[in-house]
Coordinates of C-alpha atoms and ligand atoms in Angstrom, one line a residue:
M146 CA 92.7 63.9 77.8
E147 CA 93.5 65.3 80.7
L148 CA 97.4 65.1 79.8
L149 CA 96.0 67.6 77.0
G150 CA 94.1 69.7 79.4
A151 CA 97.4 69.8 81.5
A152 CA 99.3 71.1 78.4
T153 CA 96.8 73.6 77.2
V154 CA 97.2 75.5 80.4
V155 CA 101.2 75.4 80.5
L156 CA 101.1 76.5 76.8
L157 CA 98.4 79.6 77.9
V158 CA 100.6 80.3 81.0
C159 CA 103.9 80.6 78.8
I160 CA 102.1 82.8 76.1
A161 CA 101.0 84.9 79.2
C162 CA 104.3 85.2 80.4
L163 CA 105.8 85.9 76.9
L164 CA 103.2 88.5 76.5
S165 CA 103.6 90.5 79.4
L166 CA 107.7 90.0 78.7
A167 CA 106.7 91.8 75.8
A168 CA 104.6 94.7 77.3
W169 CA 107.2 95.3 79.9
K170 CA 110.1 95.4 77.6
G171 CA 108.1 97.9 75.4
R172 CA 107.5 99.8 78.3
S173 CA 111.2 100.6 79.9
G174 CA 114.1 102.3 79.0
K175 CA 114.9 105.9 77.7
G176 CA 111.7 108.3 77.4
K177 CA 109.9 105.7 78.8
M178 CA 109.6 103.4 82.2
P179 CA 112.7 103.1 84.7
P180 CA 114.1 99.8 83.9
G181 CA 113.8 96.9 86.5
P182 CA 113.6 93.3 87.0
A183 CA 111.1 91.6 84.3
P184 CA 107.5 91.0 86.3
L185 CA 105.5 87.4 85.9
P186 CA 101.8 88.4 85.0
I187 CA 99.4 89.0 88.1
L188 CA 102.4 87.9 91.0
G189 CA 105.0 91.1 89.5
N190 CA 108.4 90.6 90.7
V191 CA 107.8 88.4 93.8
L192 CA 110.8 86.3 93.1
Q193 CA 113.1 89.0 93.5
V194 CA 111.4 91.4 95.9
K195 CA 110.3 89.1 98.9
P196 CA 108.0 91.2 101.5
K197 CA 110.3 90.3 104.2
D198 CA 113.7 92.6 104.3
L199 CA 112.0 94.7 101.0
A200 CA 115.0 97.6 101.9
K201 CA 118.0 94.9 101.3
T202 CA 116.7 93.8 98.6
L203 CA 116.0 96.4 96.9
Q204 CA 119.5 97.7 97.5
K205 CA 121.0 95.0 95.7
L206 CA 118.2 95.6 92.4
S207 CA 119.7 99.4 93.0
K208 CA 123.3 97.8 92.3
E209 CA 122.3 96.2 89.0
Y210 CA 119.7 98.9 87.6
G211 CA 120.6 102.4 89.3
P212 CA 119.1 104.9 91.6
V213 CA 116.0 105.2 89.7
F214 CA 114.4 101.6 89.1
T215 CA 111.0 99.7 88.4
V216 CA 110.1 96.6 90.4
H217 CA 106.4 95.4 90.2
M218 CA 104.5 94.5 93.8
G219 CA 101.9 92.3 92.4
S220 CA 101.0 93.8 88.9
D221 CA 101.4 97.3 90.3
P222 CA 104.6 98.6 89.1
V223 CA 106.7 100.9 91.7
V224 CA 109.1 103.3 91.2
V225 CA 112.4 103.0 93.4
L226 CA 114.3 105.8 94.0
H227 CA 117.7 105.1 95.8
G228 CA 120.2 107.1 97.6
H229 CA 120.4 110.5 98.6
D230 CA 120.8 112.4 95.3
V231 CA 118.0 111.1 93.3
V232 CA 115.5 111.4 96.9
K233 CA 116.4 114.9 97.5
E234 CA 116.1 115.5 93.5
A235 CA 112.6 114.3 93.8
L236 CA 111.4 115.5 97.2
V237 CA 113.1 118.5 97.8
D238 CA 114.3 119.8 94.3
R239 CA 110.9 119.1 92.6
A240 CA 108.6 119.2 95.8
D241 CA 105.6 119.8 94.0
E242 CA 105.6 117.1 92.0
F243 CA 106.2 114.6 94.1
A244 CA 104.4 115.4 97.1
A245 CA 101.2 113.6 96.3
R246 CA 100.5 110.1 98.5
G247 CA 100.6 106.7 96.9
H248 CA 97.9 104.5 96.8
M249 CA 97.6 102.4 99.8
P250 CA 94.8 99.9 100.0
I251 CA 94.5 99.9 104.3
G252 CA 94.7 103.6 104.8
D253 CA 92.4 104.1 101.8
R254 CA 90.3 102.1 102.7
A255 CA 89.8 103.5 106.3
N256 CA 90.2 107.0 105.9
K257 CA 88.0 107.8 102.6
G258 CA 90.2 110.8 101.4
L259 CA 89.8 112.0 104.3
G260 CA 92.7 113.3 107.3
I261 CA 96.4 113.8 106.4
I262 CA 98.3 110.5 106.0
F263 CA 96.2 109.4 102.9
S264 CA 94.8 112.1 101.7
N265 CA 95.5 114.8 98.8
N266 CA 94.8 117.8 97.0
K267 CA 92.9 120.5 98.6
E268 CA 91.5 118.4 101.2
W269 CA 95.6 117.1 102.4
L270 CA 97.3 121.0 102.3
E271 CA 94.3 122.7 104.6
V272 CA 94.0 120.1 107.2
R273 CA 97.8 119.7 107.1
R274 CA 98.8 123.8 106.9
F275 CA 96.0 123.5 110.2
A276 CA 97.5 120.8 111.8
L277 CA 101.7 122.1 111.6
S278 CA 100.2 125.9 113.0
T279 CA 98.4 123.4 116.1
L280 CA 101.1 121.8 116.7
R281 CA 104.0 124.2 117.1
N282 CA 104.5 124.9 120.7
F283 CA 101.7 127.5 122.0
G284 CA 99.7 126.7 118.8
M285 CA 96.8 125.1 121.7
G286 CA 96.9 127.9 124.0
K287 CA 98.4 128.5 127.2
R288 CA 100.0 124.9 127.3
S289 CA 102.9 124.6 125.6
I290 CA 103.5 121.4 124.1
E291 CA 107.1 121.1 125.6
E292 CA 105.3 121.3 129.1
R293 CA 102.4 118.4 128.0
I294 CA 105.7 115.9 127.3
L295 CA 107.5 117.2 130.8
E296 CA 104.5 116.4 132.7
E297 CA 104.5 112.8 131.2
T298 CA 108.2 112.4 132.1
E299 CA 107.6 112.6 135.6
F300 CA 104.7 109.6 135.4
L301 CA 107.3 107.9 133.4
L302 CA 110.0 108.0 135.7
E303 CA 107.9 106.8 138.6
D304 CA 106.9 103.6 136.8
I305 CA 110.9 102.9 136.2
D306 CA 111.5 103.9 139.7
K307 CA 108.9 101.1 141.0
T308 CA 111.2 98.4 139.3
K309 CA 113.3 98.8 141.8
G310 CA 116.2 98.1 139.9
T311 CA 114.8 94.5 138.9
S312 CA 114.9 93.5 134.9
F313 CA 111.8 94.6 133.1
D314 CA 111.0 95.0 129.3
P315 CA 110.1 98.7 128.5
T316 CA 108.2 98.5 125.8
F317 CA 104.7 98.8 127.6
M318 CA 105.5 101.7 129.3
L319 CA 107.1 103.6 126.7
S320 CA 104.0 103.0 124.6
C321 CA 101.9 104.5 127.3
A322 CA 103.9 107.6 128.1
V323 CA 104.3 108.4 124.4
S324 CA 100.6 107.9 123.5
N325 CA 99.7 109.9 126.3
V326 CA 101.4 113.1 124.8
I327 CA 99.2 112.6 122.0
C328 CA 96.5 112.4 124.2
S329 CA 97.2 115.3 125.7
I330 CA 97.9 116.9 122.7
V331 CA 94.4 116.0 121.3
F332 CA 92.4 115.5 124.4
G333 CA 93.8 117.9 126.5
K334 CA 94.2 115.2 129.5
R335 CA 96.6 111.6 130.0
Y336 CA 95.4 108.4 131.2
D337 CA 96.6 106.3 134.2
Y338 CA 98.4 103.9 132.8
K339 CA 96.1 101.2 134.4
D340 CA 92.8 102.8 132.8
K341 CA 90.7 100.3 131.2
K342 CA 89.3 103.0 128.4
F343 CA 93.6 104.1 127.5
L344 CA 94.4 100.1 128.1
S345 CA 92.1 98.9 125.4
L346 CA 93.2 102.4 123.0
M347 CA 96.8 101.4 123.5
N348 CA 95.1 97.6 122.6
N349 CA 93.8 98.6 119.3
M350 CA 96.9 100.6 118.4
N351 CA 99.4 97.5 118.9
N352 CA 97.3 95.2 116.7
I353 CA 97.0 97.9 113.7
F354 CA 100.9 97.9 114.2
A355 CA 101.0 94.3 114.6
M356 CA 99.1 93.8 111.8
M357 CA 100.7 96.5 109.3
N358 CA 104.1 95.3 109.8
S359 CA 103.3 91.7 109.6
H360 CA 103.4 89.8 106.1
W361 CA 99.7 89.6 105.6
G362 CA 99.7 93.2 106.0
Q363 CA 102.6 93.6 103.0
L364 CA 100.3 91.3 100.9
Y365 CA 97.3 93.2 101.7
Q366 CA 99.4 96.5 100.4
M367 CA 100.0 94.7 96.8
F368 CA 96.9 91.8 96.4
S369 CA 94.3 94.4 98.0
N370 CA 92.1 94.0 95.7
I371 CA 92.2 90.3 95.5
L372 CA 92.1 89.8 99.0
D373 CA 88.8 92.3 99.6
Y374 CA 87.3 89.4 98.2
L375 CA 88.9 86.7 100.9
P376 CA 88.7 86.1 104.2
G377 CA 91.6 86.6 106.6
P378 CA 93.4 88.8 109.4
H379 CA 93.4 91.7 107.1
N380 CA 89.9 92.1 107.6
K381 CA 90.4 92.6 110.9
I382 CA 92.3 95.5 111.1
F383 CA 89.3 97.7 110.2
L384 CA 87.5 96.7 113.3
E385 CA 90.4 98.0 115.4
F386 CA 90.8 101.5 113.1
D387 CA 86.7 101.7 114.1
A388 CA 87.2 101.4 117.5
L389 CA 90.0 103.6 117.5
K390 CA 87.9 106.2 116.2
A391 CA 85.1 105.8 118.4
F392 CA 87.0 106.8 121.2
V393 CA 88.3 110.2 119.8
S394 CA 84.5 110.4 118.6
E395 CA 83.2 110.0 122.3
E396 CA 86.1 112.6 123.6
L397 CA 84.6 114.6 120.9
K398 CA 81.3 115.0 122.2
V399 CA 82.4 115.9 125.5
H400 CA 84.8 118.5 123.7
Q401 CA 81.6 120.0 122.2
A402 CA 79.9 120.7 125.3
S403 CA 82.8 122.3 126.6
V404 CA 84.6 124.2 124.7
D405 CA 85.7 127.8 124.9
P406 CA 86.3 129.5 121.7
S407 CA 88.6 132.0 123.6
S408 CA 90.6 129.4 125.1
P409 CA 91.6 126.4 123.3
R410 CA 92.9 123.6 125.4
D411 CA 93.7 121.2 122.7
F412 CA 94.4 119.9 119.4
I413 CA 90.0 118.9 119.1
D414 CA 88.9 122.5 120.7
C415 CA 91.7 124.4 117.6
F416 CA 89.7 122.3 115.2
L417 CA 86.0 123.1 116.2
S418 CA 87.1 126.6 116.5
K419 CA 88.2 126.1 112.6
M420 CA 84.9 124.3 111.6
Q421 CA 82.9 127.2 113.2
E422 CA 85.1 130.0 111.4
E423 CA 84.4 127.9 108.0
K424 CA 80.5 127.1 108.5
D425 CA 79.5 129.4 106.2
R426 CA 82.3 128.3 103.2
P427 CA 81.5 126.0 100.7
N428 CA 83.2 122.6 100.9
S429 CA 85.1 123.7 103.8
S430 CA 87.5 120.6 104.7
F431 CA 87.1 121.7 108.3
H432 CA 84.1 119.2 109.8
T433 CA 83.4 116.6 112.5
E434 CA 84.2 113.4 110.2
N435 CA 87.6 115.0 109.1
L436 CA 88.4 116.1 112.6
I437 CA 88.3 112.6 113.6
T438 CA 90.1 111.2 111.1
S439 CA 93.0 113.8 111.5
A440 CA 92.9 113.1 115.1
F441 CA 93.3 108.9 114.1
D442 CA 96.2 109.6 111.9
L443 CA 98.3 111.5 114.9
F444 CA 98.1 108.7 116.7
L445 CA 98.3 106.2 114.1
A446 CA 101.6 108.4 113.1
G447 CA 102.9 109.5 116.3
T448 CA 102.6 106.7 118.7
E449 CA 104.7 103.6 117.8
T450 CA 107.0 105.5 115.7
T451 CA 108.4 107.5 118.8
S452 CA 108.0 104.8 121.3
T453 CA 109.4 102.0 118.9
T454 CA 112.5 105.1 118.5
I455 CA 113.2 105.5 122.1
R456 CA 112.8 101.7 122.8
Y457 CA 115.4 101.2 120.2
G458 CA 117.2 103.6 121.5
L459 CA 117.7 102.5 124.9
L460 CA 118.7 99.2 123.5
L461 CA 121.7 100.9 121.5
L462 CA 122.9 102.5 124.8
L463 CA 122.9 99.1 127.3
K464 CA 124.6 97.7 123.9
Y465 CA 127.6 100.4 124.3
P466 CA 127.9 101.7 128.2
K467 CA 130.4 104.2 127.4
I468 CA 128.3 106.1 125.0
Q469 CA 125.6 105.9 128.1
E470 CA 128.2 107.6 130.0
K471 CA 129.0 110.0 127.7
V472 CA 125.6 111.6 127.7
Q473 CA 125.1 111.4 131.8
E474 CA 128.6 113.5 132.1
E475 CA 126.9 115.8 129.7
I476 CA 123.3 116.0 131.4
D477 CA 125.3 116.3 134.5
R478 CA 127.7 118.9 133.4
V479 CA 124.9 121.1 131.3
V480 CA 121.3 120.5 133.7
G481 CA 122.9 119.0 137.0
R482 CA 120.7 117.2 139.1
S483 CA 118.6 120.0 140.7
R484 CA 116.1 120.5 137.5
R485 CA 114.9 118.7 134.8
P486 CA 116.3 119.0 131.0
C487 CA 114.2 121.2 128.7
V488 CA 114.2 121.4 125.0
A489 CA 116.3 124.7 125.2
D490 CA 119.0 122.4 127.0
R491 CA 119.6 120.8 123.6
T492 CA 121.9 123.8 121.7
Q493 CA 124.3 122.8 124.9
M494 CA 124.5 119.1 124.6
P495 CA 126.0 118.3 121.2
Y496 CA 126.8 114.7 122.4
T497 CA 123.2 114.2 123.3
D498 CA 122.2 115.4 120.2
A499 CA 124.6 113.3 118.2
V500 CA 123.1 110.0 119.8
V501 CA 119.5 110.8 119.3
H502 CA 120.5 111.5 115.4
E503 CA 122.7 108.8 115.6
I504 CA 119.8 106.4 117.1
Q505 CA 117.3 107.6 114.3
R506 CA 119.5 107.1 111.7
F507 CA 120.8 103.7 112.4
I508 CA 117.8 102.5 113.1
S509 CA 116.2 103.7 109.9
L510 CA 113.0 103.2 111.5
I511 CA 110.8 103.6 108.0
P512 CA 112.9 102.5 105.8
L513 CA 111.0 103.0 102.8
A514 CA 108.8 106.2 103.8
V515 CA 105.4 106.1 103.0
P516 CA 104.3 106.0 99.4
H517 CA 104.4 108.6 97.5
T518 CA 103.1 109.3 93.3
V519 CA 103.0 111.5 90.7
T520 CA 99.4 113.4 89.9
K521 CA 101.0 113.4 85.9
D522 CA 103.4 112.3 83.5
T523 CA 106.4 112.8 85.2
H524 CA 109.5 113.5 83.5
F525 CA 112.4 112.4 85.7
R526 CA 116.1 111.5 84.7
D527 CA 116.3 109.8 81.4
Y528 CA 112.7 108.7 82.4
V529 CA 108.7 108.8 82.7
I530 CA 107.0 108.1 85.3
P531 CA 103.2 107.6 84.2
K532 CA 100.7 109.5 86.3
G533 CA 99.8 107.4 89.3
T534 CA 102.5 105.1 89.7
T535 CA 103.3 104.1 93.3
I536 CA 107.1 105.4 94.4
F537 CA 108.9 104.7 96.9
P538 CA 111.6 107.3 98.7
I539 CA 114.2 104.8 100.4
L540 CA 114.9 106.9 103.2
S541 CA 117.6 103.8 104.7
S542 CA 119.2 104.5 101.1
V543 CA 120.0 107.9 102.4
L544 CA 120.8 107.3 106.1
H545 CA 122.8 104.3 105.1
D546 CA 125.1 106.2 102.7
S547 CA 128.5 105.3 102.7
K548 CA 129.6 108.4 101.3
E549 CA 128.0 110.8 104.1
F550 CA 128.2 108.1 107.1
P551 CA 131.9 106.2 107.0
N552 CA 130.9 102.9 108.1
P553 CA 127.3 103.4 108.0
N554 CA 125.9 99.8 109.9
E555 CA 128.2 101.1 112.6
F556 CA 126.6 103.0 115.8
N557 CA 128.7 105.9 116.2
P558 CA 127.5 109.0 117.4
G559 CA 130.9 111.1 115.8
H560 CA 128.3 110.3 112.6
F561 CA 126.6 113.7 113.9
L562 CA 129.7 115.6 115.6
N563 CA 132.6 117.6 114.4
E564 CA 136.2 116.7 115.1
N565 CA 135.8 119.9 117.6
G566 CA 132.6 118.2 119.6
T567 CA 130.3 120.6 118.1
F568 CA 127.3 119.3 116.7
R569 CA 127.6 118.7 113.1
K570 CA 124.3 118.8 110.8
S571 CA 123.7 116.3 107.6
E572 CA 121.8 117.2 104.6
F573 CA 121.4 113.1 104.7
F574 CA 119.6 113.0 107.6
M575 CA 115.9 111.8 106.5
P576 CA 114.7 109.6 109.2
F577 CA 111.2 111.9 108.8
S578 CA 111.5 111.7 105.0
A579 CA 112.0 115.6 103.5
G580 CA 109.7 117.9 101.0
K581 CA 106.2 118.6 101.4
R582 CA 105.4 115.4 103.0
I583 CA 107.8 115.3 105.4
C584 CA 106.5 114.1 108.5
L585 CA 104.1 116.8 110.3
G586 CA 105.6 115.3 113.8
E587 CA 109.0 116.0 113.2
G588 CA 109.5 118.6 116.0
L589 CA 107.1 116.6 118.8
A590 CA 109.3 113.6 118.1
R591 CA 112.5 115.2 118.3
M592 CA 110.9 116.5 121.2
E593 CA 109.8 113.8 122.6
I594 CA 112.8 111.8 122.1
F595 CA 115.4 113.7 123.2
L596 CA 113.4 114.6 126.7
F597 CA 112.2 111.5 127.2
M598 CA 116.0 109.7 127.1
A599 CA 117.9 113.1 128.7
T600 CA 115.3 112.3 131.8
I601 CA 115.8 108.8 132.0
L602 CA 119.3 109.2 132.1
Q603 CA 119.7 112.2 134.6
N604 CA 117.9 109.4 137.1
F605 CA 118.6 106.0 136.2
T606 CA 122.0 104.1 134.8
L607 CA 120.7 101.3 132.5
K608 CA 122.1 98.1 132.7
P609 CA 121.6 95.2 130.4
V610 CA 120.8 91.5 132.0
V611 CA 123.5 89.8 129.6
D612 CA 127.2 90.7 128.5
P613 CA 126.4 94.2 126.1
Q614 CA 128.5 91.7 123.6
E615 CA 125.5 89.4 123.2
L616 CA 122.9 91.6 123.1
N617 CA 121.2 91.5 119.7
I618 CA 120.3 94.7 117.5
T619 CA 119.3 93.9 114.5
P620 CA 116.0 94.8 114.2
T621 CA 113.4 91.3 114.3
L622 CA 111.0 92.8 111.2
S623 CA 111.5 94.6 108.3
G624 CA 108.4 95.2 106.5
T625 CA 107.2 98.9 106.8
G626 CA 109.2 99.2 110.2
N627 CA 112.2 98.4 111.9
V628 CA 111.4 96.9 115.2
P629 CA 114.0 96.0 117.8
P630 CA 114.5 92.7 119.5
V631 CA 112.7 92.3 123.1
Y632 CA 115.0 92.4 125.4
Q633 CA 115.2 93.5 129.5
L634 CA 117.0 95.8 131.3
C635 CA 117.7 96.9 134.7
A636 CA 117.4 101.0 135.8
L637 CA 119.5 101.8 138.7
R638 CA 119.2 104.9 140.7
R639 CA 122.1 107.1 140.0
Ligands
HEM230 C1 110.5 108.8 115.7 C2 109.6 109.1 115.4 C3 108.7 109.2 113.6 C4 109.0 109.3 112.8 C5 110.3 108.1 112.3 C6 108.1 109.6 111.6 C7 108.6 109.4 110.5 C8 107.6 109.9 109.1 C9 107.6 109.3 107.8 C10 108.6 108.9 107.2 C11 106.4 110.3 107.2 C12 106.1 109.6 105.5 C13 106.7 110.8 105.1 C14 106.6 110.6 103.5 O1 105.1 111.0 102.9 O2 107.6 111.3 102.7 C15 105.7 110.6 108.2 C16 104.5 111.7 107.8 C17 103.5 111.5 109.1 N1 103.7 111.6 110.4 FE1 105.8 111.3 111.4 N2 107.1 110.4 112.3 C18 107.2 110.1 113.1 C19 106.6 110.8 114.4 C20 105.3 111.3 114.1 C21 104.8 112.1 115.4 C22 105.0 111.8 116.9 C23 103.6 112.7 114.6 C24 102.5 113.3 115.4 C25 101.7 114.8 115.1 C26 103.6 112.3 113.1 C27 102.9 112.5 112.6 C28 103.0 112.6 110.9 C29 101.8 112.3 110.0 C30 100.2 113.2 110.3 C31 102.4 112.0 108.8 C32 101.9 112.3 107.3 C33 102.2 113.4 106.9 C34 101.6 113.7 105.7 O3 101.1 113.1 104.6 O4 101.4 114.9 104.8 N3 105.0 111.5 113.1 N4 106.4 110.1 109.1
NAG231 C1 115.3 111.8 140.3 O1 116.1 112.6 140.5 C2 115.7 113.5 141.4 C3 117.3 114.3 141.6 O2 118.1 113.5 141.5 C4 114.8 113.2 142.5 O3 114.7 114.1 143.2 C5 114.1 112.5 141.9 O4 113.2 111.9 142.9 C6 114.2 111.7 141.5 N1 113.2 110.8 140.7 C7 112.9 109.7 141.0 C8 111.4 109.0 140.2 O5 113.4 108.8 140.9
NAG232 C1 82.7 122.2 95.4 O1 82.9 120.9 95.2 C2 82.1 120.5 94.3 C3 82.1 119.0 93.7 O2 83.7 118.5 94.3 C4 82.4 121.3 92.6 O3 81.8 121.3 91.8 C5 82.1 122.7 93.3 O4 83.0 123.8 92.0 C6 82.8 123.2 94.6 N1 82.4 124.8 95.0 C7 83.2 125.1 95.6 C8 82.8 126.5 95.8 O5 84.7 125.1 95.7
NAG233 C1 134.4 123.4 115.1 O1 134.5 123.1 113.8 C2 133.1 123.2 112.5 C3 133.6 122.7 111.0 O2 134.6 121.5 112.1 C4 133.2 124.7 112.6 O3 132.4 125.2 111.5 C5 132.8 125.6 113.7 O4 132.9 126.8 113.5 C6 134.5 124.9 114.7 N1 133.6 125.4 116.3 C7 134.5 125.9 117.4 C8 134.0 126.6 118.7 O5 135.9 125.9 117.3

């Protein structure tokens, strides 16, 4: 009897597989979904596509199925865009059709359609436009973004100086410095690196990123419908979100009591003015809850990304001391020692600029970008992408394209230099993605990476604690983000 039961189950599973295979065969091909490996019911392509190191697996699949293909993450189909040509064709040439944000269970549950990263339609457009103009260099009144960054570099240098040439892990202080830049922009003030409130904010963010980059985070992206009903670490992340939003909300109260519309101090003040301006408009996107969610988005998108890039960059300079030396030569020649580097120096510093670009290219921080979608059935090349299908534009496939960058897996600033030593621009430089969803903080991030690195190298020479040859520079985690291995360095006064 039991045997019969088991046989029935096996038979049913086989039938389910065959049916789904048949259904899948009918759905892909010319005039239909892009091709791809046959999925299992519910589990999708877990056999071919491991959450760990997605970018590498997808590269293999693109060799088999071409630049546009379909994989199933759980039961949902995902259309993958692989290589510069298709990514550009979709995100840039057909920007309007491919600008929508795809379904992201974590972000959708946390932000409820508000804010910038996980929103769509009119709400997204209005708040994004407002945030972009506010984040322009003088968008927030008298103090420029550059000034805010330069203020923070002094505190960072001081902290580095306190290590007195002994070895340390730079993770914490870089996170503090970069978070403080966002604090300065959003709240109009920075915090001491030992401030209790600041430390708990930092702790929230660390937990959020560890969680999002973990296997649990990946699984939640695929199986949220099931996991929402189960206990597990994925539930904790929402508590961290709430704590971060509570922090913003507390600051908001202080601002409401002291705002002067004629001289906005920061992002919150600007948003409050905008709310006032639109108070009689029905359905305005500018209300308190959206202020909190947008500010939250700036922390979410603007801290770990930038500090990880700088931390990875310093590791690469330890690995390649000759490159570090050439950057220092350029700093000494163009800036000297008597004043700080500023953004205006960048055009005079093609080598340093090339090194910064090469760091971002090489590490390919967010290899799969952030999911997009199409809001109606969309013809693309020979296929039709149905409305609502998740789309992954694979940024690492563009950044590591050997057509543009010979030996793409080699760290070589020459990738961004002409033969005469001038800076060489590349259309393939897409660490911030491209098109209408391009990173809102691109300008800010590029300023921060340049200014933090240039000021550190103006004062200090960085030395590894092991032979450079032995330094491991391959990323430790390749889920949503490429994170460098933990390392130590010594900063010696120059
Ligand atoms: C090295 C640092 C950074 C990298 C590599 C980076 C990269 C990205 C990428 C790949 C996206 C997704 C684009 C897409 O959907 O196609 C994105 C979105 C975004 N980034 Fe950044 N980012 C960085 C720093 C920042 C900073 C400093 C801010 C702070 C203002 C920021 C704010 C945002 C926002 C708000 C979005 C969502 C845009 C939207 O959906 O319209 N990012 N970023
Ligand atoms: C950095 O270098 C400048 C110029 O050489 C010097 O005035 C300053 O004290 C140094 N700062 C630190 C923190 O070492
Ligand atoms: C406001 O939103 C509601 C529901 O989304 C819609 O029915 C209404 O037409 C909107 N009003 C205006 C003035 O846009
Ligand atoms: C350097 O080379 C690039 C292209 O190879 C060229 O466009 C540029 O004008 C040259 N600049 C100088 C100063 O020679």
